[in-house]
Structures are given as C-alpha cells and as structure tokens.
Short mmCIF file of C-alpha atoms and ligand atoms in Angstrom, two decimals:
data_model
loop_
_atom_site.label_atom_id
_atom_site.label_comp_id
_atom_site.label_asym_id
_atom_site.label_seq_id
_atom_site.Cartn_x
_atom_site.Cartn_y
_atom_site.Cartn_z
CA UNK U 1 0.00 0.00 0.00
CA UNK U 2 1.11 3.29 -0.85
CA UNK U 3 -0.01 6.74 0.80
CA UNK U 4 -1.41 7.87 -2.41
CA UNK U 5 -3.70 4.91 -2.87
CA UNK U 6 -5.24 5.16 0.74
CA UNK U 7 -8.28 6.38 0.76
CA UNK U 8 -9.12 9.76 2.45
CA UNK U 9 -7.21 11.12 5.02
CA UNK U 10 -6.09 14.07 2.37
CA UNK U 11 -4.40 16.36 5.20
CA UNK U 12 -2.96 13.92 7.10
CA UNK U 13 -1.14 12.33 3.79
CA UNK U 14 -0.09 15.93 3.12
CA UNK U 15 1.78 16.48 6.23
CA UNK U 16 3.77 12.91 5.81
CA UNK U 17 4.46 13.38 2.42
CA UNK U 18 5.69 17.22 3.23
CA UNK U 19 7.75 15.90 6.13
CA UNK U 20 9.28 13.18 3.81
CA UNK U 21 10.24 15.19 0.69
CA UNK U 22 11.28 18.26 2.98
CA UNK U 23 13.05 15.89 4.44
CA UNK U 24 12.03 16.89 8.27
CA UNK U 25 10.37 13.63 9.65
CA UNK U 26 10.00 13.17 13.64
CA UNK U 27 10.86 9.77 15.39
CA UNK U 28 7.54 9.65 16.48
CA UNK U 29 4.28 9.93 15.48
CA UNK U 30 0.60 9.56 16.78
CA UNK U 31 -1.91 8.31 14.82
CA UNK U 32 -5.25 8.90 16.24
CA UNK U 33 -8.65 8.61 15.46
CA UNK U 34 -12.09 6.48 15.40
CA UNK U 35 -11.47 2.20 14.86
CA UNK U 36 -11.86 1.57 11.30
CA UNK U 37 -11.01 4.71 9.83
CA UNK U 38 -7.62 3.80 8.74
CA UNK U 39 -4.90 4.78 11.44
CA UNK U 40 -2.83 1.50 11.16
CA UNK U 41 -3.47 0.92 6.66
CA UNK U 42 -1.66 4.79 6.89
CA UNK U 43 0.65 4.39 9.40
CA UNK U 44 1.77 0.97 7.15
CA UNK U 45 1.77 3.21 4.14
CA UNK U 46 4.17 5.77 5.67
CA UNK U 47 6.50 3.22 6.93
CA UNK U 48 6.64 1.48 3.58
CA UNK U 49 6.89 5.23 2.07
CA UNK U 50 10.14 5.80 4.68
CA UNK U 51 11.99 2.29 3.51
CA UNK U 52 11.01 2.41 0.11
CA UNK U 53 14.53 3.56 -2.04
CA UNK U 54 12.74 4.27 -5.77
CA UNK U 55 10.21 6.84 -4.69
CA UNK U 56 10.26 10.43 -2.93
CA UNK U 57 7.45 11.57 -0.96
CA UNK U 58 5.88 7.98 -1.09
CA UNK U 59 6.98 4.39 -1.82
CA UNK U 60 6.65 3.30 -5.42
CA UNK U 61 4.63 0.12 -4.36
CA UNK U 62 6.49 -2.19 -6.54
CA UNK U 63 10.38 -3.05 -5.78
CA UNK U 64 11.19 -5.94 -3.44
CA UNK U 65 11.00 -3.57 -0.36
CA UNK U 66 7.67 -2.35 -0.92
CA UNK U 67 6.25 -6.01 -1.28
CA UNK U 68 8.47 -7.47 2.09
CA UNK U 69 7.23 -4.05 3.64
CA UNK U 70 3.41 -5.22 2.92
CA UNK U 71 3.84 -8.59 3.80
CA UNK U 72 4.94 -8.10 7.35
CA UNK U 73 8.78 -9.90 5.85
CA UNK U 74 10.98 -6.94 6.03
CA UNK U 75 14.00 -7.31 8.63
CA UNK U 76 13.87 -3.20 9.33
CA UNK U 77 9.90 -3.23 10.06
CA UNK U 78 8.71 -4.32 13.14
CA UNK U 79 4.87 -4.10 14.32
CA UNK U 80 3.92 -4.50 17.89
CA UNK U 81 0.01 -5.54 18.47
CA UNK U 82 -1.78 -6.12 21.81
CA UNK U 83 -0.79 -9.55 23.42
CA UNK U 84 -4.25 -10.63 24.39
CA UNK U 85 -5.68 -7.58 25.63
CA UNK U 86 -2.66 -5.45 26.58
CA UNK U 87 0.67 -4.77 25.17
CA UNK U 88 3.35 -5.96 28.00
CA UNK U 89 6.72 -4.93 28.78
CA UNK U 90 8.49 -7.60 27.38
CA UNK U 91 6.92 -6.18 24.08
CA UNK U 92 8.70 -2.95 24.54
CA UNK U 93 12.07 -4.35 26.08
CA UNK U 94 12.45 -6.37 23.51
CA UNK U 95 11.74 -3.20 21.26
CA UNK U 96 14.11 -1.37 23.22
CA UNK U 97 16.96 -4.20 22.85
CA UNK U 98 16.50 -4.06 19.06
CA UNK U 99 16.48 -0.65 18.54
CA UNK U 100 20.04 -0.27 19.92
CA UNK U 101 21.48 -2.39 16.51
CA UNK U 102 21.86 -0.87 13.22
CA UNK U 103 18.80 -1.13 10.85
CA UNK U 104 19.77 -4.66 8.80
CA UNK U 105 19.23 -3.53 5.48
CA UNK U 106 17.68 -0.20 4.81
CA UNK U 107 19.31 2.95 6.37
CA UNK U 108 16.38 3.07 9.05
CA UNK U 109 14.04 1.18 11.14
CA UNK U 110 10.76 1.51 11.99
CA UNK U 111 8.58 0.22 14.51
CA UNK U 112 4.77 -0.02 14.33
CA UNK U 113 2.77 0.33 17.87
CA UNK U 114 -0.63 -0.83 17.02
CA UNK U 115 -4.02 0.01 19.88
CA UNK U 116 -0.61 1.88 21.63
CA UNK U 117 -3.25 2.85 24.24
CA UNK U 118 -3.76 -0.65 25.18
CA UNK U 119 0.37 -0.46 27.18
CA UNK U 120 0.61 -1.38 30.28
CA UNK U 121 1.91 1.36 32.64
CA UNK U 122 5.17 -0.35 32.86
CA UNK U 123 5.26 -1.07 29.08
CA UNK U 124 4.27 2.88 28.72
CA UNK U 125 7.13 3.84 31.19
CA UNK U 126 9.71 1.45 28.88
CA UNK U 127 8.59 3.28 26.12
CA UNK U 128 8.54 6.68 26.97
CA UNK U 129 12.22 6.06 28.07
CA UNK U 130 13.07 4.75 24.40
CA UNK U 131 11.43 8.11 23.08
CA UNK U 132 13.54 10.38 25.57
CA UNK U 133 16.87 8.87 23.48
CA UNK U 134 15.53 7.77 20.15
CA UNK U 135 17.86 5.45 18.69
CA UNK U 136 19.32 7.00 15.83
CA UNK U 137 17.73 6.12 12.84
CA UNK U 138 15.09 5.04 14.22
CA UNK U 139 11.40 6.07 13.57
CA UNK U 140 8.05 5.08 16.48
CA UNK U 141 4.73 5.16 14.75
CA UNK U 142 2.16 5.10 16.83
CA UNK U 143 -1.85 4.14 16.33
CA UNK U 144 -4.42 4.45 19.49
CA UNK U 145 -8.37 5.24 19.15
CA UNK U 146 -7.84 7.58 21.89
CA UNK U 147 -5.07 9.72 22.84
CA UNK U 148 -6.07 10.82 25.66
CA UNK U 149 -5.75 7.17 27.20
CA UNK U 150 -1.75 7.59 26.76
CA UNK U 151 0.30 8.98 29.41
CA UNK U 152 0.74 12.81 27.83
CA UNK U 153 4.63 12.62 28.56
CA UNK U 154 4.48 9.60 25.26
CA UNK U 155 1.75 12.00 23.63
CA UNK U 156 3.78 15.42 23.94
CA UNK U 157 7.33 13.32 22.73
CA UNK U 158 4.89 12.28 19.22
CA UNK U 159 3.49 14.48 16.28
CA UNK U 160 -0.17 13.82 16.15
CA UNK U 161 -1.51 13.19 12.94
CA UNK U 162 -5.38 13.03 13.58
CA UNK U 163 -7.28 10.72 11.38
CA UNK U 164 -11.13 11.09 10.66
CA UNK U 165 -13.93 9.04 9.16
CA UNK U 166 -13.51 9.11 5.02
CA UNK U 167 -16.22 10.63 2.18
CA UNK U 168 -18.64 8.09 1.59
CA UNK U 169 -17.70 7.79 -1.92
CA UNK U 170 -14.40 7.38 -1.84
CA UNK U 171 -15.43 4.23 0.26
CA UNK U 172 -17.52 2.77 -2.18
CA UNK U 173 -14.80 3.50 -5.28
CA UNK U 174 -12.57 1.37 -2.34
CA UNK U 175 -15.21 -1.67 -2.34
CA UNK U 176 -15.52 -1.81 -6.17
CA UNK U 177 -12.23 -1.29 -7.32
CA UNK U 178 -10.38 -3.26 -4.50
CA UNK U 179 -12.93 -5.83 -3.34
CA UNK U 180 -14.77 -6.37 -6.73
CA UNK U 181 -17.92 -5.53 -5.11
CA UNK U 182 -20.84 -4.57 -7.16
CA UNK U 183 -21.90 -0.54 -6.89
CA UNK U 184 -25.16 -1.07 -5.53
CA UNK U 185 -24.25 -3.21 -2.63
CA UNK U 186 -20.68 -1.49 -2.21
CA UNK U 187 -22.84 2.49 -1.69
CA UNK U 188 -24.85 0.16 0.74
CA UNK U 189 -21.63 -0.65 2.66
CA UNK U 190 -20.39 2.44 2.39
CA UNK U 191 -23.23 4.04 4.24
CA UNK U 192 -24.08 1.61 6.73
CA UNK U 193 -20.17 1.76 7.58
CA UNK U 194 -20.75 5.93 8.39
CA UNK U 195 -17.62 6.69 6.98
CA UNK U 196 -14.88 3.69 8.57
CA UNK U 197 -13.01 1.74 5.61
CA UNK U 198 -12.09 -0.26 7.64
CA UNK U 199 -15.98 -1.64 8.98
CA UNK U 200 -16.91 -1.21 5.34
CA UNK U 201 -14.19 -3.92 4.12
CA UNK U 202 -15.36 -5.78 6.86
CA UNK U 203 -18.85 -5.99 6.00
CA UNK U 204 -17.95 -6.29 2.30
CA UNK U 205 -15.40 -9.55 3.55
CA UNK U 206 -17.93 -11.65 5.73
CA UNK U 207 -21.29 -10.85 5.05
CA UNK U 208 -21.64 -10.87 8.49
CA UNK U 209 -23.80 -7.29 8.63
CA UNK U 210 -25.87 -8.87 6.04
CA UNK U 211 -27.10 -11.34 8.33
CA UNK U 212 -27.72 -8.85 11.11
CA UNK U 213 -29.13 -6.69 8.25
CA UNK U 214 -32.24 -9.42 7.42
CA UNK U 215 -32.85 -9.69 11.43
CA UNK U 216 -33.71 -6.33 11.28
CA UNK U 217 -35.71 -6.41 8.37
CA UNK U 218 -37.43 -9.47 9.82
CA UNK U 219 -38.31 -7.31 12.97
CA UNK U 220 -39.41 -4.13 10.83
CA UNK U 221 -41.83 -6.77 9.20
CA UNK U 222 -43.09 -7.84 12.32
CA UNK U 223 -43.64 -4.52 13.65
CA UNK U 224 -45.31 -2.88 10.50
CA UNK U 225 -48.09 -5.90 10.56
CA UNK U 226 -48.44 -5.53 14.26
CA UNK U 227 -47.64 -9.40 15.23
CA UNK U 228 -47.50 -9.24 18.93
CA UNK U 229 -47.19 -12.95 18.86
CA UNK U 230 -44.10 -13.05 16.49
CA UNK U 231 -42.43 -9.81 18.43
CA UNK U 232 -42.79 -11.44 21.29
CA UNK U 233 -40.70 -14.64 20.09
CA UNK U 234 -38.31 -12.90 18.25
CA UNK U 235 -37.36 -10.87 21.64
CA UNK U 236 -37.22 -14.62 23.24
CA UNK U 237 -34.50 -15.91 19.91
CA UNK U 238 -32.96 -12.67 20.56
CA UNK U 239 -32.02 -13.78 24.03
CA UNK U 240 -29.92 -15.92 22.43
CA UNK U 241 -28.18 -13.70 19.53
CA UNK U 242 -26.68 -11.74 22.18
CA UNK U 243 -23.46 -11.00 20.43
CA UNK U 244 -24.90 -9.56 17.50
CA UNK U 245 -28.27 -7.70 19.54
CA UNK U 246 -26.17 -4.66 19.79
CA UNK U 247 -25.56 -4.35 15.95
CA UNK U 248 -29.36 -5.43 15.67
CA UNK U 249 -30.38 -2.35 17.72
CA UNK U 250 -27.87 0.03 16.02
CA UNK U 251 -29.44 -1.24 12.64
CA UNK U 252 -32.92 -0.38 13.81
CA UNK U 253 -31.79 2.57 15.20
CA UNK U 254 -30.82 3.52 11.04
CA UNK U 255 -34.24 2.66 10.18
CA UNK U 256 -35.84 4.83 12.13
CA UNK U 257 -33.08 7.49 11.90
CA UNK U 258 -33.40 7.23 8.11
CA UNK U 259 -37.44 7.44 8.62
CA UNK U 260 -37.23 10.52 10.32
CA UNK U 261 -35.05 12.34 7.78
CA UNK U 262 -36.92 11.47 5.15
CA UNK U 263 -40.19 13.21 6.85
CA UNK U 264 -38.34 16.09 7.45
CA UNK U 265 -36.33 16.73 4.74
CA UNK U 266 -37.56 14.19 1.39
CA UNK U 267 -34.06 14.08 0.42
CA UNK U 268 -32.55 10.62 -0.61
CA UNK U 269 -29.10 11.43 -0.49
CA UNK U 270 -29.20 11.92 3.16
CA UNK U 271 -31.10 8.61 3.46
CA UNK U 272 -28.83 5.25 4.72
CA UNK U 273 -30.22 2.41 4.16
CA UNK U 274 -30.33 3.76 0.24
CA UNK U 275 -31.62 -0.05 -1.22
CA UNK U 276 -35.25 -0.12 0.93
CA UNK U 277 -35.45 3.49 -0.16
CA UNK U 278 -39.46 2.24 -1.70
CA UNK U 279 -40.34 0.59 1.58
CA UNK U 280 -38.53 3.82 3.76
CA UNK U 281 -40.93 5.92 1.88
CA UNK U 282 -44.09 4.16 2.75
CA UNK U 283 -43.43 3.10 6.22
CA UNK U 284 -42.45 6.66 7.13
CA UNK U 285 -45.50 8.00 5.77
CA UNK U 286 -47.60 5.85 7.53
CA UNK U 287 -45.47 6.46 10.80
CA UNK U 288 -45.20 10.35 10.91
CA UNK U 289 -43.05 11.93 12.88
CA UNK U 290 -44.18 11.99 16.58
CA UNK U 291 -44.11 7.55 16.46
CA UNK U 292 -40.63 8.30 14.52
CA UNK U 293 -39.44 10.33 17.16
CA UNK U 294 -40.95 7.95 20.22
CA UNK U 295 -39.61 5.33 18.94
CA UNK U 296 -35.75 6.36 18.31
CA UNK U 297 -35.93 7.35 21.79
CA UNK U 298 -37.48 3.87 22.55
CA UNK U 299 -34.72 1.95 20.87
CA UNK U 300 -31.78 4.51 22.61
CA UNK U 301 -33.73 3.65 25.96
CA UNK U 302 -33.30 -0.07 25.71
CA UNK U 303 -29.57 0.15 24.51
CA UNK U 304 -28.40 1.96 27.48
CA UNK U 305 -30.39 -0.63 29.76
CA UNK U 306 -29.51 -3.54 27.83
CA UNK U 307 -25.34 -2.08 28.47
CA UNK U 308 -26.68 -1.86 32.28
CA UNK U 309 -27.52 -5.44 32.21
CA UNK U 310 -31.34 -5.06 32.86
CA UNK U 311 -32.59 -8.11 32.23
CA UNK U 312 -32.74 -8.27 28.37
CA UNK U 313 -35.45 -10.64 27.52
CA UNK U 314 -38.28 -7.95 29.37
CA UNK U 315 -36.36 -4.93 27.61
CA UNK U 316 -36.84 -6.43 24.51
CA UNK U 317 -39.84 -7.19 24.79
CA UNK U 318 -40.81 -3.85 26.16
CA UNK U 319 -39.00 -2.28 23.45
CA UNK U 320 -40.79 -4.24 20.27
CA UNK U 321 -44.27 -3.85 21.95
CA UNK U 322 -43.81 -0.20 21.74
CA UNK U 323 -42.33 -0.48 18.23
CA UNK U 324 -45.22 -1.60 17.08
CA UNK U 325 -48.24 0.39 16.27
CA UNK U 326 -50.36 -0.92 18.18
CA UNK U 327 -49.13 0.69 21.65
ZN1 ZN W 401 9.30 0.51 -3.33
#
C-alpha cells in the first residue's frame, strides 16, 4: 500500500508526504482517530513510504522492499500488536533491545505500535524512556483510538496526525475497485459503515452485517403488521443472539433514523439504508413523525439498559411492543 492509494485522510497524507520530501520527519508519530477509519493501513503506508529507495514523498509500491514491507517480511519493520488484551513490557524491552542495533538492510528502522493505548503502565514507562533517546535512525509510529488514554509525557514526545472518518464515496470507489464488489451493494456498505473503511471492508469480507441486516428487516416486518405474537418470540430468539443484539439495535436505530429524515427533509441522499429506499418511503408515511421520534428514543432507551444489564429478555420485549403500532 502506498499513501497515495489510501483512501481519504487528504491532510494527514499531506503532512507525511511534506515531512518526507522536505526531508524533516519526527521519530515519532501519533496516529489517532475512530477504529476503522484507517490509522494503522496509513501508518503501514508511511512506513513502507520511509523504507522504500525508488520513490520520494511515497513508496513506489512495486520493488522488493515495498512487497516485504506489505507482507509483514521486512528485517527493518517491526509491528507490535496487543498480546491478548494489553501490550506488555516484554513487548517494549524487547523493542528497546532491538532498537540499539543498526537497521539490517535499509538505512532506518521503523517500529509499528498498534491500539498503543492498550500499554501497560510499565510497558508505557519502557517506552517513553526509548522516546527520551531515540535510537538513531530510528522512527516510532504510533496508532491508538484515543489519545487521551496515553500517558501525555508519550503524547507530547509524538506528532499527532489526527485521522477522521472518510467521504462516503471514496469508500464505495474502495469496495468496487479493491474488493470487486458490485456498486449497488458497495454504496450500501459504504453508508451503513458511516464513513470507517475499515468496517466497510469488513462488511464487504464476511457478510456478516448482512445477516444482522435481514434480522432487522425481519423485525421491521413484524412490527409494521403488528404481530405481537411473532415480536414477542423474536425478543425470546434474541435472548440468544446476544453478540450480534447490539448491531441489531444500532441497525434499527438507522431505520428509524433514516425514517425521520426522510419526513423532514424528502431528500434521498441523506437517506442510509439507500436499497429499501421504496419501503422507507411508505413506512415513514404511515409512521409520521411523533411515532418516529418515540420510537428512536425507545430503541436509545433499551440500549443503554440492555449495556446496564437489565434483564434483556423484558427490555426487549418492552422495546418491540412499543415499536409496534399498536401501543
Ligand atoms: Zn518501493
């Protein structure tokens, strides 16, 4: 991957790519920013960018470094993830250890701190001792969702390169062109994703949201006919889906998010869930806005008590009852 050929992220790439050509880059750097937006595909890019010999400003995505670079094989490229759910201090001593030899075969190393908010506060102390003296040579890049979770003295030794969520189209280009999805399905992806790549490729990959996406669709059914009976046994199979009952909720949430702007406004670009944009327009017609509103609020309600652990089979229950139109 080369920093030119991720997508979005325009100022960030700017300020690398200045740094690089002006010849000015800092041994560390902070990539921050929502999960799935891209922090770790850029920070990959720039690293292959600062190996790379044939380019300037970028790597040229094609010699032997750029391909070892990309497939984790290159001797001056190290990448540190969580170990479970925390990165230890035998991570970063051994980090620390390596970085006092000379880079193997390019004239630099770099080393790749992935979910760098996820240290331990001894791993963070080992670190932030490593970024007092950089090694010569030697170049930290950093990824965490949120900065503020670092001890500032690591945050105040990196540049901070914030990273954002990406145009939806640029996302969709992304699925087609890179995932041979089709354009229909890879808009669909793009919007459900709100802007992440990353969730987007995800989605595109497994399928999985798919799955999650009929559920939903199932339940809207059920609610627009009313069917107590089938609500009712849906929140009792639900019971049992709990790992994907969040996403189901989120989903719904869309649907009736997408309802409501579509009262207000009748614009379609502004609408989600673009393919059901026929059945969006009937349902919300028949809804109007006060249900719309009552039951976003509805849905929000039972989230927050289904995080609180009130007991979920009554919430959900609660919760589709007043979904439906008959309450
Ligand atoms: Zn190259």
């Amino acid at each position: 991957m080369v920093i030119a050929k991720v997508i979005g992220h325009t100022r960030a790439k700017r300020v690398l790519q200045n740094a690089m050509t002006e010849n000015r880059v800092a041994h560390a750097y902070l990539f921050h920013g929502p999960a799935g937006t891209g922090k770790t595909t850029l920070a990959r890019a720039f690293a292959g960018a600062l190996l790379c010999r044939q380019g300037t400003g970028d790597a040229c995505g094609k010699c032997s470094v750029c391909h070892r670079v990309n497939e984790g094989q290159f001797p001056d490229f190290f990448v540190l993830h969580p170990a479970g759910n925390n990165i230890k201090i035998d991570q970063i001593r051994e980090l620390q250890r390596k970085a006092q030899f000379k880079p193997y075969e390019a004239d630099r190393k770099i080393y790749l701190i992935s979910q760098a908010e996820s240290m331990t506060r001894d791993a963070a102390n080992c670190l932030l001792k490593v970024l007092e003296e950089p090694p010569p040579d030697t170049f930290f890049l950093l990824t965490a969702v949120n900065q503020h979770k670092l001890p500032p003295t690591i945050v105040s030794r990196c540049q901070l390169i914030p990273i954002g969520k990406v145009p939806l189209d640029q996302i969709k280009q992304m699925l087609v062109e890179d995932i041979g999805v089709g354009p229909e399905m890879a808009a669909l992806y793009a919007s459900l994703s709100d802007g992440l790549p990353g969730v987007a490729r995800e989605m595109a990959e497994s399928g999985k949201n798919l799955q999650v996406r009929e559920l939903v669709f199932y339940l809207v059914e059920q609610i627009e006919e009313n069917d107590i009976n089938g609500l009712l046994k849906t929140a009792e199979e639900f019971e049992k889906k709990k790992d994907v009952l969040n996403q189901v909720l989120e989903q719904l949430l869309l649907w009736y998010r997408d309802q409501l702007i579509w009262v207000q406004t009748g614009e379609e670009k502004l609408v989600i869930n673009i393919d059901k944009l026929n059945k969006l327009k009937n349902c919300s017609t028949a809804a109007g806005r006060d249900y719309l509103v009552k039951s976003i609020t509805n849905i929000l309600e039972a989230k927050s008590q289904i995080e609180q652990n009130v007991n979920l089979r009554l919430t959900l229950e609660v919760l589709l009852i007043r979904l439906s139109r008959t309450a």
